[in-house]
Amino acid sequence: MVLLRLSPMALSQSRFALSPSAETLGSMSVLMKPCSDPWLAPWYARHHGGFHATLDADPFARGLVELICSTKYLPGYVSRPPSGGMRTTLADEMKAVAEASDDDIRADLDAAVARSWKRHDLEWLTGRGWGARTADLFRHVWRTHVSPDWPRRRALLERDVTYRAGLLAAYGWPRALQHMNRRSAWVGADGIRFSDQPAPDCVVGADGMLFVPVCVTSGTWLAEAPPDRYALVYPARGTAGPTGRARAPQALERLIGSSRAALLHELERPATSSELAAQLGQSLGTVGGHLAVLRDADMVIGTRVGRRVVYRRTEAGDRLAGRTDSPDRR
C-alpha cells in the first residue's frame, strides 16, 4: 500500500493546483484508445484522426505515447508537479521537460518499460534531444487538441476545486479527499493512501502536497519531483466532453422557467455564480438574478469559502429538481 506521509507543516501548506501538462497527458491517453465514454464522443471524433496522423509522422512521438499509455510508471520527466498553483501555464511546465537530460530520460523510460504490461523495445528512441522533442509533442497536442477547449475545461476544474475547498473549510482534508479515486483515502493521523500496490511510504516535504484535477481521464497518477515534492492528479467531478446539458423536465420548466430550471439542475454539484455562468453560457448578472429568486424561495443557499460564495441546493431544491439523495451532503 502506497502511503503519502504529511507532517503538520506539510499538511498546512497543501493546496490545489491546475496543470495544462497533466490535462494534455490525459488527453493523449484518451485519444490513444477506443472511446468508451459517451460524453467524450464528440471531442474524440473531432481529434482522434488528427492526433494519430501526428503520431504516424513521428516514430518518437508514437513510441513515447504508446509507452505512457501502457505502463504503471509514468516517466518522471513528463509527470512533474506543477509549480504555478492555479495559474500554471504549459510554457512553465515544458521548460523543465525540454531541459531534461537524455541520460535522465533514458533512465525514466527504462523504468517505465520495466513496469509496462506490453513489450517495448525502445527502437524509436533515436537521435538526441529527447526532452526538447517531448516538449514539442506536448505543445502540439495542447495547441491542436486541448487549448481550443481549455476555457470550458478550466471552468470544470475550478468548479471541482471550489467544491473540495468548501469541504476542506468545513470538515478538513479527510472529507476533501473523499472520492478523488477509488483507492485514495485518509489513513491515520498523517497519511494519504494513494494505491493498494505494495511500495515504500513517500514523505511529503514542508512545501506540502498538491492536488491536481484533470478533465478527460478517469485515471489517477502520482507526480513526483525529487526529493520530496508530490502531486496527486485525479479526475475532476463532472464530465469533460461537450455533451450539451440535459434538459430539465418540462413541468419544472413551466413552473420556474427554463433558465432557472437548468440552473437548479446544474447545482447537482455546488458551484459559484461565475462557474454557473460559464457552464450555462449566461451572463453573470443573469445568473445572479436567477440565484436571488431561487434563494428567496429557499431552493438554494450560498456559503462563503474564502473570497467566493459557493451555492448549493437545499433539500427543498433537491425535491423540486427530482432528487432526494443529493450526493454532496453527506
mmCIF file of C-alpha atoms in Angstrom, residues 52-314:
data_model
loop_
_atom_site.group_PDB
_atom_site.id
_atom_site.type_symbol
_atom_site.label_atom_id
_atom_site.label_comp_id
_atom_site.label_asym_id
_atom_site.label_seq_id
_atom_site.Cartn_x
_atom_site.Cartn_y
_atom_site.Cartn_z
ATOM 1 C CA HIS A 52 -2.920 9.660 -34.847
ATOM 2 C CA ALA A 53 -1.746 11.386 -38.032
ATOM 3 C CA THR A 54 0.746 13.290 -35.851
ATOM 4 C CA LEU A 55 1.982 10.042 -34.295
ATOM 5 C CA ASP A 56 2.227 8.312 -37.690
ATOM 6 C CA ALA A 57 4.523 11.100 -38.885
ATOM 7 C CA ASP A 58 6.882 10.830 -35.896
ATOM 8 C CA PRO A 59 8.036 7.402 -34.594
ATOM 9 C CA PHE A 60 9.469 9.052 -31.470
ATOM 10 C CA ALA A 61 6.086 10.575 -30.617
ATOM 11 C CA ARG A 62 4.204 7.320 -31.235
ATOM 12 C CA GLY A 63 6.659 5.253 -29.231
ATOM 13 C CA LEU A 64 6.573 7.630 -26.281
ATOM 14 C CA VAL A 65 2.765 7.891 -26.188
ATOM 15 C CA GLU A 66 2.301 4.123 -26.536
ATOM 16 C CA LEU A 67 4.668 3.584 -23.607
ATOM 17 C CA ILE A 68 2.945 6.234 -21.475
ATOM 18 C CA CYS A 69 -0.404 4.530 -22.127
ATOM 19 C CA SER A 70 0.746 1.026 -21.223
ATOM 20 C CA THR A 71 2.792 1.359 -18.051
ATOM 21 C CA LYS A 72 2.139 1.573 -14.325
ATOM 22 C CA TYR A 73 5.043 4.038 -14.040
ATOM 23 C CA LEU A 74 4.740 7.315 -15.897
ATOM 24 C CA PRO A 75 8.174 8.582 -16.978
ATOM 25 C CA GLY A 76 9.072 11.107 -14.311
ATOM 26 C CA TYR A 77 10.176 13.846 -16.692
ATOM 27 C CA VAL A 78 6.660 14.135 -18.177
ATOM 28 C CA SER A 79 4.767 13.962 -14.871
ATOM 29 C CA ARG A 80 6.265 16.585 -12.559
ATOM 30 C CA PRO A 81 4.156 18.511 -10.017
ATOM 31 C CA PRO A 82 3.121 21.948 -11.348
ATOM 32 C CA SER A 83 4.797 24.973 -9.797
ATOM 33 C CA GLY A 84 2.342 27.751 -10.599
ATOM 34 C CA GLY A 85 -0.672 26.827 -8.482
ATOM 35 C CA MET A 86 -3.950 27.719 -10.179
ATOM 36 C CA ARG A 87 -2.075 29.902 -12.700
ATOM 37 C CA THR A 88 0.290 27.272 -14.093
ATOM 38 C CA THR A 89 0.880 27.543 -17.857
ATOM 39 C CA LEU A 90 2.053 24.887 -20.277
ATOM 40 C CA ALA A 91 5.094 27.033 -21.077
ATOM 41 C CA ASP A 92 6.106 26.897 -17.405
ATOM 42 C CA GLU A 93 5.846 23.122 -17.331
ATOM 43 C CA MET A 94 7.508 22.451 -20.704
ATOM 44 C CA LYS A 95 10.636 24.378 -19.751
ATOM 45 C CA ALA A 96 11.641 21.645 -17.301
ATOM 46 C CA VAL A 97 10.705 18.898 -19.794
ATOM 47 C CA ALA A 98 12.816 20.433 -22.547
ATOM 48 C CA GLU A 99 15.808 20.807 -20.209
ATOM 49 C CA ALA A 100 15.781 17.167 -19.029
ATOM 50 C CA SER A 101 18.998 15.364 -19.962
ATOM 51 C CA ASP A 102 18.953 12.390 -22.303
ATOM 52 C CA ASP A 103 20.567 10.226 -19.604
ATOM 53 C CA ASP A 104 17.814 11.039 -17.102
ATOM 54 C CA ILE A 105 15.125 10.500 -19.738
ATOM 55 C CA ARG A 106 16.571 7.110 -20.680
ATOM 56 C CA ALA A 107 16.509 6.047 -17.026
ATOM 57 C CA ASP A 108 12.867 7.184 -16.743
ATOM 58 C CA LEU A 109 11.895 5.296 -19.907
ATOM 59 C CA ASP A 110 13.701 2.121 -18.832
ATOM 60 C CA ALA A 111 11.774 2.215 -15.530
ATOM 61 C CA ALA A 112 8.510 2.691 -17.430
ATOM 62 C CA VAL A 113 9.292 -0.248 -19.739
ATOM 63 C CA ALA A 114 10.030 -2.462 -16.739
ATOM 64 C CA ARG A 115 6.546 -1.793 -15.354
ATOM 65 C CA SER A 116 4.630 -1.905 -18.634
ATOM 66 C CA TRP A 117 2.061 -4.591 -19.379
ATOM 67 C CA LYS A 118 3.199 -4.569 -23.047
ATOM 68 C CA ARG A 119 6.582 -5.321 -24.573
ATOM 69 C CA HIS A 120 8.581 -2.242 -25.616
ATOM 70 C CA ASP A 121 11.977 -2.295 -27.304
ATOM 71 C CA LEU A 122 12.649 1.482 -27.430
ATOM 72 C CA GLU A 123 13.821 1.253 -31.047
ATOM 73 C CA TRP A 124 12.065 4.561 -31.592
ATOM 74 C CA LEU A 125 14.440 6.257 -29.140
ATOM 75 C CA THR A 126 16.887 7.576 -31.731
ATOM 76 C CA GLY A 127 18.974 10.719 -32.061
ATOM 77 C CA ARG A 128 19.377 13.132 -29.177
ATOM 78 C CA GLY A 129 17.484 15.977 -27.527
ATOM 79 C CA TRP A 130 14.616 13.825 -26.308
ATOM 80 C CA GLY A 131 13.448 16.396 -23.780
ATOM 81 C CA ALA A 132 13.023 19.095 -26.426
ATOM 82 C CA ARG A 133 11.247 16.637 -28.740
ATOM 83 C CA THR A 134 8.885 15.620 -25.934
ATOM 84 C CA ALA A 135 8.126 19.271 -25.157
ATOM 85 C CA ASP A 136 7.381 19.889 -28.854
ATOM 86 C CA LEU A 137 4.915 16.989 -28.835
ATOM 87 C CA PHE A 138 3.127 18.284 -25.742
ATOM 88 C CA ARG A 139 2.957 21.815 -27.182
ATOM 89 C CA HIS A 140 1.487 20.499 -30.439
ATOM 90 C CA VAL A 141 -1.138 18.350 -28.693
ATOM 91 C CA TRP A 142 -2.036 21.232 -26.383
ATOM 92 C CA ARG A 143 -2.326 23.754 -29.212
ATOM 93 C CA THR A 144 -4.267 21.455 -31.554
ATOM 94 C CA HIS A 145 -6.432 19.273 -29.325
ATOM 95 C CA VAL A 146 -6.699 20.835 -25.849
ATOM 96 C CA SER A 147 -6.305 24.612 -25.946
ATOM 97 C CA PRO A 148 -9.474 25.313 -28.007
ATOM 98 C CA ASP A 149 -11.472 23.558 -25.272
ATOM 99 C CA TRP A 150 -9.441 24.897 -22.337
ATOM 100 C CA PRO A 151 -11.792 27.720 -21.164
ATOM 101 C CA ARG A 152 -14.625 25.226 -20.628
ATOM 102 C CA ARG A 153 -12.328 22.619 -19.132
ATOM 103 C CA ARG A 154 -10.770 25.173 -16.815
ATOM 104 C CA ALA A 155 -14.240 26.161 -15.578
ATOM 105 C CA LEU A 156 -14.931 22.492 -14.757
ATOM 106 C CA LEU A 157 -11.605 22.146 -12.964
ATOM 107 C CA GLU A 158 -12.116 25.335 -10.950
ATOM 108 C CA ARG A 159 -15.564 24.110 -10.006
ATOM 109 C CA ASP A 160 -14.089 20.887 -8.665
ATOM 110 C CA VAL A 161 -11.533 22.870 -6.666
ATOM 111 C CA THR A 162 -14.266 25.137 -5.304
ATOM 112 C CA TYR A 163 -16.291 22.124 -4.209
ATOM 113 C CA ARG A 164 -13.367 20.459 -2.453
ATOM 114 C CA ALA A 165 -12.181 23.731 -0.926
ATOM 115 C CA GLY A 166 -15.630 24.064 0.620
ATOM 116 C CA LEU A 167 -15.336 20.573 2.101
ATOM 117 C CA LEU A 168 -11.841 21.412 3.334
ATOM 118 C CA ALA A 169 -13.014 24.583 5.063
ATOM 119 C CA ALA A 170 -15.976 22.867 6.691
ATOM 120 C CA TYR A 171 -14.636 19.412 7.509
ATOM 121 C CA GLY A 172 -10.878 19.230 6.895
ATOM 122 C CA TRP A 173 -8.704 17.268 4.496
ATOM 123 C CA PRO A 174 -10.184 13.785 5.063
ATOM 124 C CA ARG A 175 -13.565 14.856 3.669
ATOM 125 C CA ALA A 176 -11.992 16.936 0.886
ATOM 126 C CA LEU A 177 -10.095 13.856 -0.328
ATOM 127 C CA GLN A 178 -13.146 11.610 -0.437
ATOM 128 C CA HIS A 179 -13.832 10.034 -3.820
ATOM 129 C CA MET A 180 -10.801 11.515 -5.602
ATOM 130 C CA ASN A 181 -10.319 7.991 -6.877
ATOM 131 C CA ARG A 182 -11.414 4.505 -5.919
ATOM 132 C CA ARG A 183 -8.415 3.843 -3.687
ATOM 133 C CA SER A 184 -7.350 7.151 -2.138
ATOM 134 C CA ALA A 185 -8.334 7.805 1.458
ATOM 135 C CA TRP A 186 -7.028 9.425 4.610
ATOM 136 C CA VAL A 187 -5.217 6.897 6.807
ATOM 137 C CA GLY A 188 -4.380 7.544 10.451
ATOM 138 C CA ALA A 189 -3.214 10.984 11.527
ATOM 139 C CA ASP A 190 -0.747 11.816 8.782
ATOM 140 C CA GLY A 191 -1.175 9.608 5.729
ATOM 141 C CA ILE A 192 -2.966 9.545 2.387
ATOM 142 C CA ARG A 193 -3.432 6.145 0.791
ATOM 143 C CA PHE A 194 -2.735 6.508 -2.920
ATOM 144 C CA SER A 195 -2.618 2.920 -4.126
ATOM 145 C CA ASP A 196 -3.136 -0.626 -2.945
ATOM 146 C CA GLN A 197 0.159 -1.685 -4.560
ATOM 147 C CA PRO A 198 2.992 -2.511 -2.122
ATOM 148 C CA ALA A 199 5.650 0.227 -2.054
ATOM 149 C CA PRO A 200 7.632 2.308 0.457
ATOM 150 C CA ASP A 201 5.910 5.318 2.007
ATOM 151 C CA CYS A 202 6.518 8.704 0.378
ATOM 152 C CA VAL A 203 7.353 11.563 2.752
ATOM 153 C CA VAL A 204 5.942 14.893 1.542
ATOM 154 C CA GLY A 205 8.199 17.915 2.070
ATOM 155 C CA ALA A 206 7.410 21.046 4.058
ATOM 156 C CA ASP A 207 6.015 22.787 0.944
ATOM 157 C CA GLY A 208 3.051 20.429 1.105
ATOM 158 C CA MET A 209 1.096 18.248 -1.291
ATOM 159 C CA LEU A 210 -0.573 19.406 -4.499
ATOM 160 C CA PHE A 211 -3.948 18.077 -5.635
ATOM 161 C CA VAL A 212 -4.459 18.473 -9.390
ATOM 162 C CA PRO A 213 -7.826 17.775 -11.085
ATOM 163 C CA VAL A 214 -7.977 16.831 -14.773
ATOM 164 C CA CYS A 215 -10.979 16.522 -17.074
ATOM 165 C CA VAL A 216 -10.642 13.853 -19.712
ATOM 166 C CA THR A 217 -9.362 10.768 -17.926
ATOM 167 C CA SER A 218 -10.706 8.503 -15.226
ATOM 168 C CA GLY A 219 -7.171 7.569 -14.200
ATOM 169 C CA THR A 220 -5.176 8.831 -11.240
ATOM 170 C CA TRP A 221 -1.427 9.204 -11.009
ATOM 171 C CA LEU A 222 1.229 10.484 -8.665
ATOM 172 C CA ALA A 223 3.595 13.168 -9.977
ATOM 173 C CA GLU A 224 6.938 13.469 -8.187
ATOM 174 C CA ALA A 225 9.856 15.872 -8.192
ATOM 175 C CA PRO A 226 12.791 14.725 -6.057
ATOM 176 C CA PRO A 227 13.423 14.864 -3.247
ATOM 177 C CA ASP A 228 10.005 15.417 -1.676
ATOM 178 C CA ARG A 229 7.521 17.246 -3.933
ATOM 179 C CA TYR A 230 4.392 15.318 -4.859
ATOM 180 C CA ALA A 231 1.131 15.986 -6.684
ATOM 181 C CA LEU A 232 -1.892 13.693 -6.781
ATOM 182 C CA VAL A 233 -3.565 14.005 -10.192
ATOM 183 C CA TYR A 234 -7.200 12.908 -10.078
ATOM 184 C CA PRO A 235 -10.322 13.040 -12.307
ATOM 185 C CA ALA A 236 -12.456 16.102 -11.695
ATOM 186 C CA ARG A 237 -16.116 15.706 -10.810
ATOM 187 C CA GLY A 238 -18.413 16.061 -13.785
ATOM 188 C CA THR A 239 -17.607 15.353 -17.422
ATOM 189 C CA ALA A 240 -15.221 16.993 -19.847
ATOM 190 C CA GLY A 241 -16.837 16.147 -23.124
ATOM 191 C CA PRO A 242 -19.189 18.659 -24.792
ATOM 192 C CA THR A 243 -22.375 16.761 -24.157
ATOM 193 C CA GLY A 244 -24.887 19.545 -24.010
ATOM 194 C CA ARG A 245 -26.869 19.883 -20.830
ATOM 195 C CA ALA A 246 -29.723 17.580 -20.115
ATOM 196 C CA ARG A 247 -32.996 19.384 -20.459
ATOM 197 C CA ALA A 248 -34.972 19.922 -17.297
ATOM 198 C CA PRO A 249 -38.337 18.175 -17.093
ATOM 199 C CA GLN A 250 -40.970 20.213 -18.909
ATOM 200 C CA ALA A 251 -43.193 20.523 -15.823
ATOM 201 C CA LEU A 252 -40.335 22.144 -13.893
ATOM 202 C CA GLU A 253 -39.581 24.472 -16.834
ATOM 203 C CA ARG A 254 -43.206 25.601 -16.940
ATOM 204 C CA LEU A 255 -43.174 26.198 -13.185
ATOM 205 C CA ILE A 256 -39.990 28.261 -12.780
ATOM 206 C CA GLY A 257 -38.788 28.906 -16.335
ATOM 207 C CA SER A 258 -36.228 27.037 -18.428
ATOM 208 C CA SER A 259 -33.228 29.113 -17.303
ATOM 209 C CA ARG A 260 -33.906 28.692 -13.575
ATOM 210 C CA ALA A 261 -34.707 25.005 -14.084
ATOM 211 C CA ALA A 262 -31.372 24.498 -15.877
ATOM 212 C CA LEU A 263 -29.547 26.354 -13.105
ATOM 213 C CA LEU A 264 -31.240 24.276 -10.420
ATOM 214 C CA HIS A 265 -30.219 21.066 -12.198
ATOM 215 C CA GLU A 266 -26.680 22.394 -12.668
ATOM 216 C CA LEU A 267 -26.447 22.752 -8.883
ATOM 217 C CA GLU A 268 -26.443 18.963 -8.602
ATOM 218 C CA ARG A 269 -22.881 19.895 -7.608
ATOM 219 C CA PRO A 270 -22.076 23.111 -5.698
ATOM 220 C CA ALA A 271 -20.698 25.995 -7.762
ATOM 221 C CA THR A 272 -20.027 29.731 -7.717
ATOM 222 C CA SER A 273 -22.067 32.166 -9.793
ATOM 223 C CA SER A 274 -19.097 32.614 -12.182
ATOM 224 C CA GLU A 275 -18.806 28.867 -12.702
ATOM 225 C CA LEU A 276 -22.546 28.593 -13.328
ATOM 226 C CA ALA A 277 -22.401 31.437 -15.845
ATOM 227 C CA ALA A 278 -19.589 29.743 -17.757
ATOM 228 C CA GLN A 279 -21.263 26.345 -17.698
ATOM 229 C CA LEU A 280 -24.710 27.628 -18.734
ATOM 230 C CA GLY A 281 -23.484 30.207 -21.251
ATOM 231 C CA GLN A 282 -25.302 33.059 -19.489
ATOM 232 C CA SER A 283 -24.123 36.427 -18.215
ATOM 233 C CA LEU A 284 -23.048 36.765 -14.604
ATOM 234 C CA GLY A 285 -25.856 39.265 -13.995
ATOM 235 C CA THR A 286 -28.482 36.893 -15.365
ATOM 236 C CA VAL A 287 -27.247 34.025 -13.226
ATOM 237 C CA GLY A 288 -27.114 36.298 -10.183
ATOM 238 C CA GLY A 289 -30.726 37.297 -10.705
ATOM 239 C CA HIS A 290 -31.890 33.716 -11.015
ATOM 240 C CA LEU A 291 -29.917 32.729 -7.911
ATOM 241 C CA ALA A 292 -31.542 35.540 -5.948
ATOM 242 C CA VAL A 293 -35.015 34.291 -6.870
ATOM 243 C CA LEU A 294 -34.145 30.685 -6.045
ATOM 244 C CA ARG A 295 -32.502 31.753 -2.769
ATOM 245 C CA ASP A 296 -35.562 33.768 -1.730
ATOM 246 C CA ALA A 297 -37.677 30.691 -2.467
ATOM 247 C CA ASP A 298 -35.397 28.554 -0.259
ATOM 248 C CA MET A 299 -34.334 26.441 -3.245
ATOM 249 C CA VAL A 300 -30.602 27.250 -2.975
ATOM 250 C CA ILE A 301 -28.247 28.556 -0.318
ATOM 251 C CA GLY A 302 -24.866 30.295 -0.603
ATOM 252 C CA THR A 303 -21.856 29.653 1.650
ATOM 253 C CA ARG A 304 -18.761 31.876 1.676
ATOM 254 C CA VAL A 305 -15.495 29.991 1.092
ATOM 255 C CA GLY A 306 -12.622 32.470 1.225
ATOM 256 C CA ARG A 307 -13.454 35.169 -1.320
ATOM 257 C CA ARG A 308 -16.010 33.038 -3.130
ATOM 258 C CA VAL A 309 -19.656 32.260 -2.468
ATOM 259 C CA VAL A 310 -20.481 28.647 -3.286
ATOM 260 C CA TYR A 311 -24.130 27.834 -3.996
ATOM 261 C CA ARG A 312 -25.829 24.507 -3.446
ATOM 262 C CA ARG A 313 -29.377 23.242 -3.493
ATOM 263 C CA THR A 314 -31.357 22.991 -0.280
#
